[in-house]
Tab-separated table of C-alpha atoms in Angstrom:
chain	number	residue	atom	x	y	z
A	1	MET	CA	49.658	-25.091	-28.553
A	2	SER	CA	50.348	-27.713	-31.020
A	3	HIS	CA	53.356	-27.446	-33.286
A	4	GLU	CA	51.562	-28.110	-36.292
A	5	THR	CA	51.608	-26.221	-39.292
A	6	PHE	CA	48.813	-23.510	-39.964
A	7	GLU	CA	47.712	-25.664	-42.893
A	8	GLU	CA	47.703	-28.716	-40.873
A	9	CYS	CA	45.464	-27.038	-38.282
A	10	THR	CA	42.844	-26.194	-40.221
A	11	THR	CA	42.334	-28.734	-42.707
A	12	LYS	CA	41.432	-30.851	-39.556
A	13	LEU	CA	38.239	-28.761	-38.817
A	14	LYS	CA	35.149	-30.726	-38.064
A	15	LYS	CA	32.603	-31.661	-40.143
A	16	LEU	CA	29.470	-29.581	-39.770
A	17	ASN	CA	27.389	-32.164	-38.552
A	18	ASP	CA	29.798	-32.314	-35.366
A	19	GLN	CA	29.972	-28.410	-35.295
A	20	VAL	CA	28.688	-25.812	-32.563
A	21	ILE	CA	28.122	-22.747	-34.381
A	22	VAL	CA	27.758	-19.345	-32.773
A	23	ILE	CA	25.853	-17.034	-34.986
A	24	THR	CA	25.203	-13.348	-34.275
A	25	GLY	CA	22.415	-11.432	-35.669
A	26	ALA	CA	20.329	-14.619	-35.996
A	27	SER	CA	16.874	-13.481	-35.450
A	28	SER	CA	16.422	-11.975	-38.986
A	29	GLY	CA	17.980	-12.310	-42.347
A	30	ILE	CA	21.325	-13.875	-43.136
A	31	GLY	CA	21.473	-14.945	-39.417
A	32	LEU	CA	18.195	-16.573	-39.718
A	33	VAL	CA	18.751	-18.852	-42.861
A	34	THR	CA	22.363	-19.727	-41.636
A	35	ALA	CA	20.979	-21.008	-38.208
A	36	SER	CA	17.920	-23.030	-40.077
A	37	MET	CA	20.183	-24.507	-42.584
A	38	ALA	CA	23.498	-25.334	-40.099
A	39	ALA	CA	20.669	-27.047	-37.879
A	40	ALA	CA	19.143	-29.224	-40.595
A	41	LYS	CA	22.716	-30.247	-41.630
A	42	GLY	CA	23.257	-31.500	-37.946
A	43	ALA	CA	25.097	-28.772	-36.228
A	44	LYS	CA	24.378	-27.511	-32.799
A	45	VAL	CA	23.675	-23.758	-32.885
A	46	VAL	CA	24.284	-21.052	-30.356
A	47	LEU	CA	21.814	-18.198	-31.539
A	48	ALA	CA	22.492	-14.418	-30.398
A	49	ALA	CA	20.869	-10.945	-31.116
A	50	ARG	CA	18.897	-8.512	-29.712
A	51	ASN	CA	15.316	-9.488	-30.333
A	52	GLU	CA	15.066	-11.925	-27.583
A	53	ALA	CA	11.263	-12.740	-28.694
A	54	ALA	CA	12.388	-13.690	-32.092
A	55	LEU	CA	15.500	-16.020	-30.903
A	56	LYS	CA	13.000	-17.878	-28.337
A	57	GLU	CA	10.603	-18.859	-31.364
A	58	LEU	CA	13.521	-19.740	-33.500
A	59	ALA	CA	14.938	-21.900	-31.028
A	60	GLU	CA	11.822	-23.580	-30.215
A	61	GLU	CA	11.263	-24.593	-34.020
A	62	LEU	CA	14.645	-25.773	-34.451
A	63	LEU	CA	14.200	-28.122	-30.951
A	64	GLN	CA	10.878	-29.063	-32.259
A	65	ALA	CA	12.563	-30.436	-35.387
A	66	GLY	CA	14.632	-32.376	-33.576
A	67	HIS	CA	17.809	-29.930	-33.720
A	68	GLU	CA	19.957	-28.575	-30.817
A	69	ALA	CA	19.796	-24.882	-30.240
A	70	VAL	CA	20.059	-22.540	-27.675
A	71	TYR	CA	20.057	-18.897	-27.656
A	72	ILE	CA	21.029	-15.536	-25.455
A	73	ARG	CA	19.892	-12.203	-26.083
A	74	ALA	CA	23.047	-10.062	-26.568
A	75	ASP	CA	24.129	-6.518	-27.902
A	76	VAL	CA	27.575	-7.415	-29.912
A	77	GLY	CA	28.333	-3.439	-29.502
A	78	MET	CA	29.225	-4.509	-25.582
A	79	GLU	CA	32.353	-6.810	-24.985
A	80	GLU	CA	30.770	-8.067	-22.147
A	81	GLU	CA	27.665	-9.229	-23.450
A	82	VAL	CA	30.090	-11.003	-26.568
A	83	ASN	CA	31.695	-12.983	-23.597
A	84	LYS	CA	28.113	-13.989	-22.437
A	85	ILE	CA	27.930	-15.782	-25.735
A	86	ALA	CA	30.720	-17.505	-25.514
A	87	GLU	CA	30.151	-18.781	-21.956
A	88	MET	CA	26.576	-19.766	-23.188
A	89	ALA	CA	28.279	-21.763	-25.920
A	90	ILE	CA	30.421	-23.375	-23.404
A	91	LYS	CA	28.207	-23.898	-20.603
A	92	SER	CA	25.716	-25.693	-23.358
A	93	PHE	CA	27.763	-27.958	-25.455
A	94	GLY	CA	31.330	-27.422	-23.640
A	95	ARG	CA	32.980	-25.450	-26.808
A	96	PHE	CA	32.115	-23.903	-29.805
A	97	ASP	CA	34.032	-24.988	-33.177
A	98	THR	CA	32.687	-22.108	-35.523
A	99	TRP	CA	31.873	-18.257	-34.809
A	100	VAL	CA	29.857	-16.252	-37.241
A	101	ASN	CA	30.264	-12.110	-36.768
A	102	ASN	CA	26.890	-11.608	-38.896
A	103	ALA	CA	25.267	-8.968	-36.708
A	104	GLY	CA	24.984	-5.383	-38.461
A	105	VAL	CA	23.213	-2.371	-39.034
A	106	THR	CA	23.373	0.536	-41.609
A	107	ILE	CA	22.386	3.921	-42.166
A	108	TYR	CA	20.955	5.327	-45.382
A	109	GLY	CA	21.990	9.065	-45.784
A	110	ASN	CA	25.099	11.636	-46.963
A	111	ALA	CA	27.983	11.519	-45.414
A	112	MET	CA	28.008	15.108	-44.465
A	113	ASP	CA	24.313	14.555	-43.110
A	114	VAL	CA	24.771	11.515	-40.501
A	115	SER	CA	25.481	12.395	-36.999
A	116	TYR	CA	28.238	11.542	-35.241
A	117	GLN	CA	26.349	9.784	-32.733
A	118	ASP	CA	24.694	7.584	-35.111
A	119	MET	CA	28.027	6.751	-36.705
A	120	LYS	CA	29.641	5.754	-33.396
A	121	ARG	CA	26.463	3.757	-32.768
A	122	LEU	CA	26.969	1.612	-35.971
A	123	PHE	CA	30.555	1.335	-35.620
A	124	ALA	CA	30.106	-0.445	-32.195
A	125	THR	CA	27.844	-2.948	-33.923
A	126	ASN	CA	29.658	-3.353	-37.242
A	127	PHE	CA	33.036	-3.013	-36.388
A	128	TRP	CA	33.835	-3.405	-32.531
A	129	GLY	CA	31.369	-6.139	-32.450
A	130	VAL	CA	33.466	-8.082	-34.865
A	131	VAL	CA	36.414	-7.315	-33.113
A	132	TYR	CA	35.084	-8.552	-29.743
A	133	GLY	CA	33.879	-11.743	-31.443
A	134	SER	CA	37.311	-12.317	-33.335
A	135	ARG	CA	39.178	-12.123	-30.464
A	136	THR	CA	36.695	-14.253	-28.213
A	137	ALA	CA	36.821	-17.028	-30.868
A	138	VAL	CA	40.506	-17.146	-31.430
A	139	GLN	CA	41.202	-17.020	-28.014
A	140	HIS	CA	38.906	-20.114	-27.356
A	141	TYR	CA	40.752	-21.942	-30.108
A	142	LEU	CA	44.023	-21.100	-29.043
A	143	GLU	CA	43.201	-22.325	-25.347
A	144	ARG	CA	41.528	-25.722	-26.765
A	145	GLY	CA	44.369	-26.108	-29.112
A	146	VAL	CA	41.872	-27.460	-31.607
A	147	PRO	CA	40.983	-25.728	-35.060
A	148	GLY	CA	38.126	-23.677	-35.130
A	149	THR	CA	36.864	-21.384	-37.931
A	150	LEU	CA	36.198	-17.677	-37.737
A	151	ILE	CA	33.803	-16.079	-40.360
A	152	ASN	CA	33.515	-12.480	-40.725
A	153	ILE	CA	30.732	-10.799	-42.992
A	154	GLY	CA	31.855	-8.230	-45.115
A	155	SER	CA	30.285	-6.406	-47.868
A	156	VAL	CA	30.656	-5.558	-51.589
A	157	PHE	CA	30.828	-2.190	-49.912
A	158	GLY	CA	33.979	-3.038	-47.898
A	159	ASP	CA	35.527	-3.427	-51.301
A	160	LYS	CA	34.186	-0.200	-52.981
A	161	GLY	CA	32.894	3.048	-51.660
A	162	THR	CA	29.325	4.183	-52.152
A	163	LEU	CA	27.235	6.860	-51.917
A	164	ILE	CA	24.350	7.363	-49.519
A	165	GLN	CA	25.816	4.306	-47.076
A	166	SER	CA	29.219	5.741	-46.403
A	167	VAL	CA	29.214	4.999	-42.875
A	168	TYR	CA	28.282	1.527	-43.311
A	169	ALA	CA	30.809	1.200	-46.319
A	170	SER	CA	33.569	2.763	-44.098
A	171	SER	CA	32.507	0.019	-41.205
A	172	LYS	CA	32.981	-2.503	-43.787
A	173	PHE	CA	36.241	-1.357	-44.881
A	174	ALA	CA	37.585	-1.897	-41.463
A	175	ILE	CA	36.023	-5.304	-40.901
A	176	HIS	CA	38.090	-6.141	-44.039
A	177	GLY	CA	41.322	-4.505	-42.988
A	178	TRP	CA	40.863	-6.283	-39.546
A	179	THR	CA	40.040	-9.551	-40.769
A	180	ASP	CA	43.029	-9.434	-43.157
A	181	SER	CA	45.429	-8.523	-40.305
A	182	LEU	CA	44.402	-10.879	-38.040
A	183	ARG	CA	44.580	-13.340	-40.292
A	184	ILE	CA	48.031	-12.604	-41.229
A	185	GLU	CA	49.250	-12.624	-37.226
A	186	MET	CA	47.362	-15.731	-36.632
A	187	GLU	CA	48.929	-17.795	-39.714
A	188	ARG	CA	52.383	-16.358	-38.611
A	189	GLU	CA	52.140	-17.396	-35.157
A	190	GLY	CA	50.521	-21.104	-36.306
A	191	ALA	CA	47.220	-20.568	-34.228
A	192	PRO	CA	44.686	-23.024	-35.373
A	193	ALA	CA	42.125	-20.594	-36.520
A	194	SER	CA	41.005	-20.864	-40.050
A	195	ILE	CA	39.559	-17.138	-40.833
A	196	THR	CA	37.284	-16.461	-43.829
A	197	LEU	CA	36.044	-13.113	-44.819
A	198	ILE	CA	32.495	-13.053	-46.690
A	199	HIS	CA	31.754	-10.543	-49.328
A	200	PRO	CA	28.137	-10.498	-49.936
A	201	GLY	CA	26.625	-8.216	-52.758
A	202	ARG	CA	22.931	-6.958	-52.590
A	203	ILE	CA	21.217	-9.553	-50.591
A	204	ASP	CA	17.261	-9.800	-49.969
A	205	THR	CA	16.824	-9.496	-46.737
A	206	PRO	CA	15.241	-7.058	-44.264
A	207	TYR	CA	18.429	-4.849	-43.875
A	208	THR	CA	16.663	-1.996	-45.819
A	209	GLU	CA	13.682	-1.976	-43.624
A	210	HIS	CA	15.643	-2.093	-40.437
A	211	ALA	CA	17.995	0.680	-41.561
A	212	ARG	CA	18.235	4.331	-39.875
A	213	SER	CA	17.294	6.305	-42.943
A	214	TYR	CA	18.137	10.279	-43.346
A	215	LEU	CA	16.090	9.782	-46.745
A	216	ALA	CA	12.842	11.002	-47.732
A	217	HIS	CA	12.021	7.894	-49.525
A	218	GLN	CA	12.168	4.500	-48.291
A	219	PRO	CA	15.724	2.590	-48.894
A	220	VAL	CA	15.382	-0.506	-50.549
A	221	HIS	CA	17.507	-2.683	-52.914
A	222	LYS	CA	16.617	-2.455	-56.560
A	223	GLY	CA	17.898	-4.279	-59.530
A	224	MET	CA	19.833	-7.439	-59.105
A	225	MET	CA	20.146	-9.205	-55.799
A	226	TYR	CA	20.905	-12.671	-54.436
A	227	PRO	CA	18.897	-14.591	-51.430
A	228	PRO	CA	20.205	-15.074	-47.871
A	229	GLU	CA	20.512	-18.926	-48.685
A	230	ALA	CA	23.441	-17.993	-51.004
A	231	VAL	CA	25.333	-16.309	-48.240
A	232	ALA	CA	24.567	-19.065	-45.941
A	233	GLU	CA	25.550	-21.340	-48.267
A	234	ALA	CA	29.177	-19.637	-48.339
A	235	ILE	CA	29.141	-19.545	-44.372
A	236	LEU	CA	28.471	-23.068	-43.751
A	237	TYR	CA	31.020	-24.144	-46.454
A	238	ALA	CA	33.825	-21.919	-44.827
A	239	ALA	CA	32.967	-23.630	-41.448
A	240	SER	CA	34.344	-26.821	-42.322
A	241	HIS	CA	36.564	-25.992	-45.440
A	242	PRO	CA	39.457	-23.651	-45.018
A	243	LYS	CA	38.783	-20.394	-47.192
A	244	ARG	CA	40.330	-16.910	-47.270
A	245	ASP	CA	37.502	-15.081	-48.981
A	246	ILE	CA	34.179	-15.986	-50.492
A	247	TYR	CA	32.422	-13.566	-52.781
A	248	VAL	CA	28.570	-14.012	-52.631
A	249	GLY	CA	26.983	-12.514	-56.178
A	250	SER	CA	28.618	-11.846	-59.287
A	251	GLN	CA	28.210	-7.924	-58.801
A	252	ALA	CA	30.375	-8.454	-55.438
A	253	LYS	CA	33.300	-9.833	-57.517
A	254	MET	CA	32.626	-7.339	-60.359
A	255	LEU	CA	32.872	-4.010	-58.328
A	256	GLN	CA	35.556	-5.538	-56.461
A	257	PHE	CA	37.681	-5.769	-59.732
A	258	LEU	CA	36.611	-2.527	-61.325
A	259	GLY	CA	37.158	-0.531	-58.067
A	260	ALA	CA	41.141	-1.884	-57.603
A	261	ASN	CA	41.770	-1.700	-61.425
A	262	PHE	CA	39.568	1.135	-62.739
A	263	PRO	CA	38.872	3.612	-59.832
A	264	ARG	CA	38.067	6.701	-61.641
A	265	LEU	CA	35.900	5.080	-63.912
A	266	THR	CA	34.195	3.173	-61.558
A	267	ASP	CA	33.560	6.384	-59.360
A	268	LYS	CA	31.915	7.898	-62.501
A	269	LEU	CA	30.102	5.143	-63.160
A	270	TRP	CA	28.821	4.417	-59.864
A	271	GLU	CA	27.595	8.041	-59.273
A	272	ARG	CA	25.412	7.577	-61.946
A	273	ILE	CA	23.763	4.101	-61.410
A	274	SER	CA	23.889	3.950	-57.522
A	275	PRO	CA	21.690	6.460	-56.140
A	276	ARG	CA	18.470	5.473	-57.697
A	277	THR	CA	19.083	1.710	-56.782
A	278	GLN	CA	18.834	2.336	-53.152
A	279	TYR	CA	15.611	3.756	-52.414
A	280	ASP	CA	11.803	3.572	-53.487
A	281	GLU	CA	10.279	6.880	-54.582
A	282	THR	CA	6.882	5.388	-54.083
A	283	ARG	CA	7.168	5.041	-50.124
A	284	LYS	CA	7.969	7.364	-47.419
A	285	SER	CA	10.823	6.575	-45.565
A	286	ASN	CA	10.762	4.843	-42.199
A	287	THR	CA	11.063	7.175	-38.838
A	288	PRO	CA	14.522	6.813	-36.817
A	289	GLU	CA	12.384	4.647	-34.294
A	290	GLU	CA	11.652	2.149	-36.690
A	291	SER	CA	15.501	1.382	-37.477
A	292	ASN	CA	17.194	-1.356	-35.624
A	293	LEU	CA	20.412	1.264	-35.012
A	294	TYR	CA	19.987	1.071	-31.155
A	295	HIS	CA	17.213	-1.476	-30.447
A	296	ALA	CA	16.082	-4.586	-31.699
A	297	GLY	CA	14.091	-4.446	-35.069
A	298	TYR	CA	11.401	-6.670	-36.020
A	299	GLY	CA	12.504	-10.554	-36.303
A	300	MET	CA	11.760	-13.970	-37.909
A	301	HIS	CA	11.898	-12.450	-41.516
A	302	GLU	CA	14.339	-13.799	-43.749
A	303	ARG	CA	13.490	-11.587	-46.690
A	304	GLY	CA	13.023	-7.765	-47.380
A	305	ALA	CA	10.573	-5.935	-49.266
A	306	ASN	CA	12.979	-5.050	-52.333
A	307	LEU	CA	12.198	-4.533	-55.666
A	308	GLY	CA	14.284	-6.317	-58.577
A	309	TRP	CA	15.509	-9.331	-60.165
A	310	LYS	CA	15.807	-11.799	-56.996
A	311	ARG	CA	18.372	-14.598	-58.022
A	312	ILE	CA	17.708	-18.140	-56.481
A	313	ARG	CA	21.685	-18.770	-56.187
A	314	SER	CA	25.008	-17.362	-56.499
A	315	MET	CA	27.004	-19.289	-58.996
A	316	ILE	CA	30.306	-17.636	-57.680
A	317	VAL	CA	29.573	-19.705	-54.328
A	318	LYS	CA	29.138	-22.708	-56.356
A	319	ALA	CA	32.502	-21.980	-57.939
A	320	ALA	CA	34.154	-21.289	-54.492
A	321	LYS	CA	33.087	-24.790	-53.265
A	322	HIS	CA	34.505	-26.386	-56.360
A	323	PRO	CA	37.393	-24.662	-57.663
A	324	VAL	CA	39.027	-27.763	-59.143
A	325	LEU	CA	36.412	-28.473	-61.315
A	326	THR	CA	35.843	-24.684	-62.130
A	327	ARG	CA	39.445	-24.238	-63.365
A	328	ALA	CA	38.654	-27.318	-65.556
A	329	ILE	CA	35.734	-25.709	-67.107
A	330	VAL	CA	36.910	-22.428	-67.601
A	331	ALA	CA	40.267	-24.391	-69.123
A	332	GLY	CA	37.952	-26.310	-71.417
A	333	ILE	CA	36.003	-23.265	-72.371
A	334	SER	CA	39.314	-21.184	-73.052
A	335	VAL	CA	40.680	-24.342	-75.451
A	336	TRP	CA	37.233	-24.497	-77.155
A	337	ALA	CA	37.290	-20.888	-77.962
A	338	VAL	CA	40.960	-20.889	-79.331
A	339	LEU	CA	40.136	-23.817	-81.525
A	340	LYS	CA	37.068	-22.133	-82.548
A	341	VAL	CA	39.015	-18.966	-83.755
A	342	LYS	CA	41.562	-21.195	-85.431
A	343	ARG	CA	39.331	-22.836	-87.260
A	344	ASN	CA	37.437	-19.586	-88.656
A	345	ASN	CA	40.558	-18.152	-89.573
A	346	GLN	CA	41.171	-21.329	-91.648
A	347	GLU	CA	38.154	-21.299	-93.188
A	348	ILE	CA	38.619	-17.487	-94.361
A	349	ASN	CA	42.054	-17.902	-95.466
């Protein structure tokens, strides 16, 4: 391994148009949008998911548009299939530079109702899939001795527990802990790996329609949500710019802050607000067979049938991409506010 420091290694990440990017869960939602955006920016993409038909369709679309893309059907809950994703990337392009652990599933149901079998299946995808992908990616960067990026997709519910999606939240807490611990270890060893955790708020994808549901009514996002493009923007920025964490949506950052600093108050507020924002009383819930917990869900859909205010961007992501400018603006506003207060006081006196 090179004797360069961690900072020196990770600041030498390749530009996006020179990268090979592996994306799991690429057949719909965030993964689908990220793949399309990455290819449009000149990256070569390796697409992985369980829905082979959707992957084939996406790859053909990208190839016809003049981009470079390959695909492989894989269940990330199985270590040997994650290894095959890496083998496909190396066989096709000789390497990969960024690995995005995006694949995920969810369960809507109370903690005391969800079966242990369903819990274990969710953790196989959400947690073990991230562990397998993380170790595969970091090992590849160590062997090459060339800086690379690992991006794990966490959640607002990995920072604060929630009702109805307790199993999903637990898996995301585990991902947050794994990512943070792995980052510390790799930094101590001087490994050439930039490791980023993305914290999305509610995102308008088919996530709720793919969910395994124990509810009588159809799971949905209700209220404010953000487009999958906002998460993709955060992912692709982190691919070439070392970042520890990126929050997507003010709700993600706010809930993390409130939960960390006012846990009891946040619990009480969340108990009142959260349940009615997670399902649609006018629709009957999907069946277990329609969920993607044990098999692939439908693909090639970027958005879901969610209800509420659908934002077109995340200003939190924009701020993360321009930290110096953001600090300057905040400082300017603060100075203006102080001067304004002083002027008002002088006028009153």
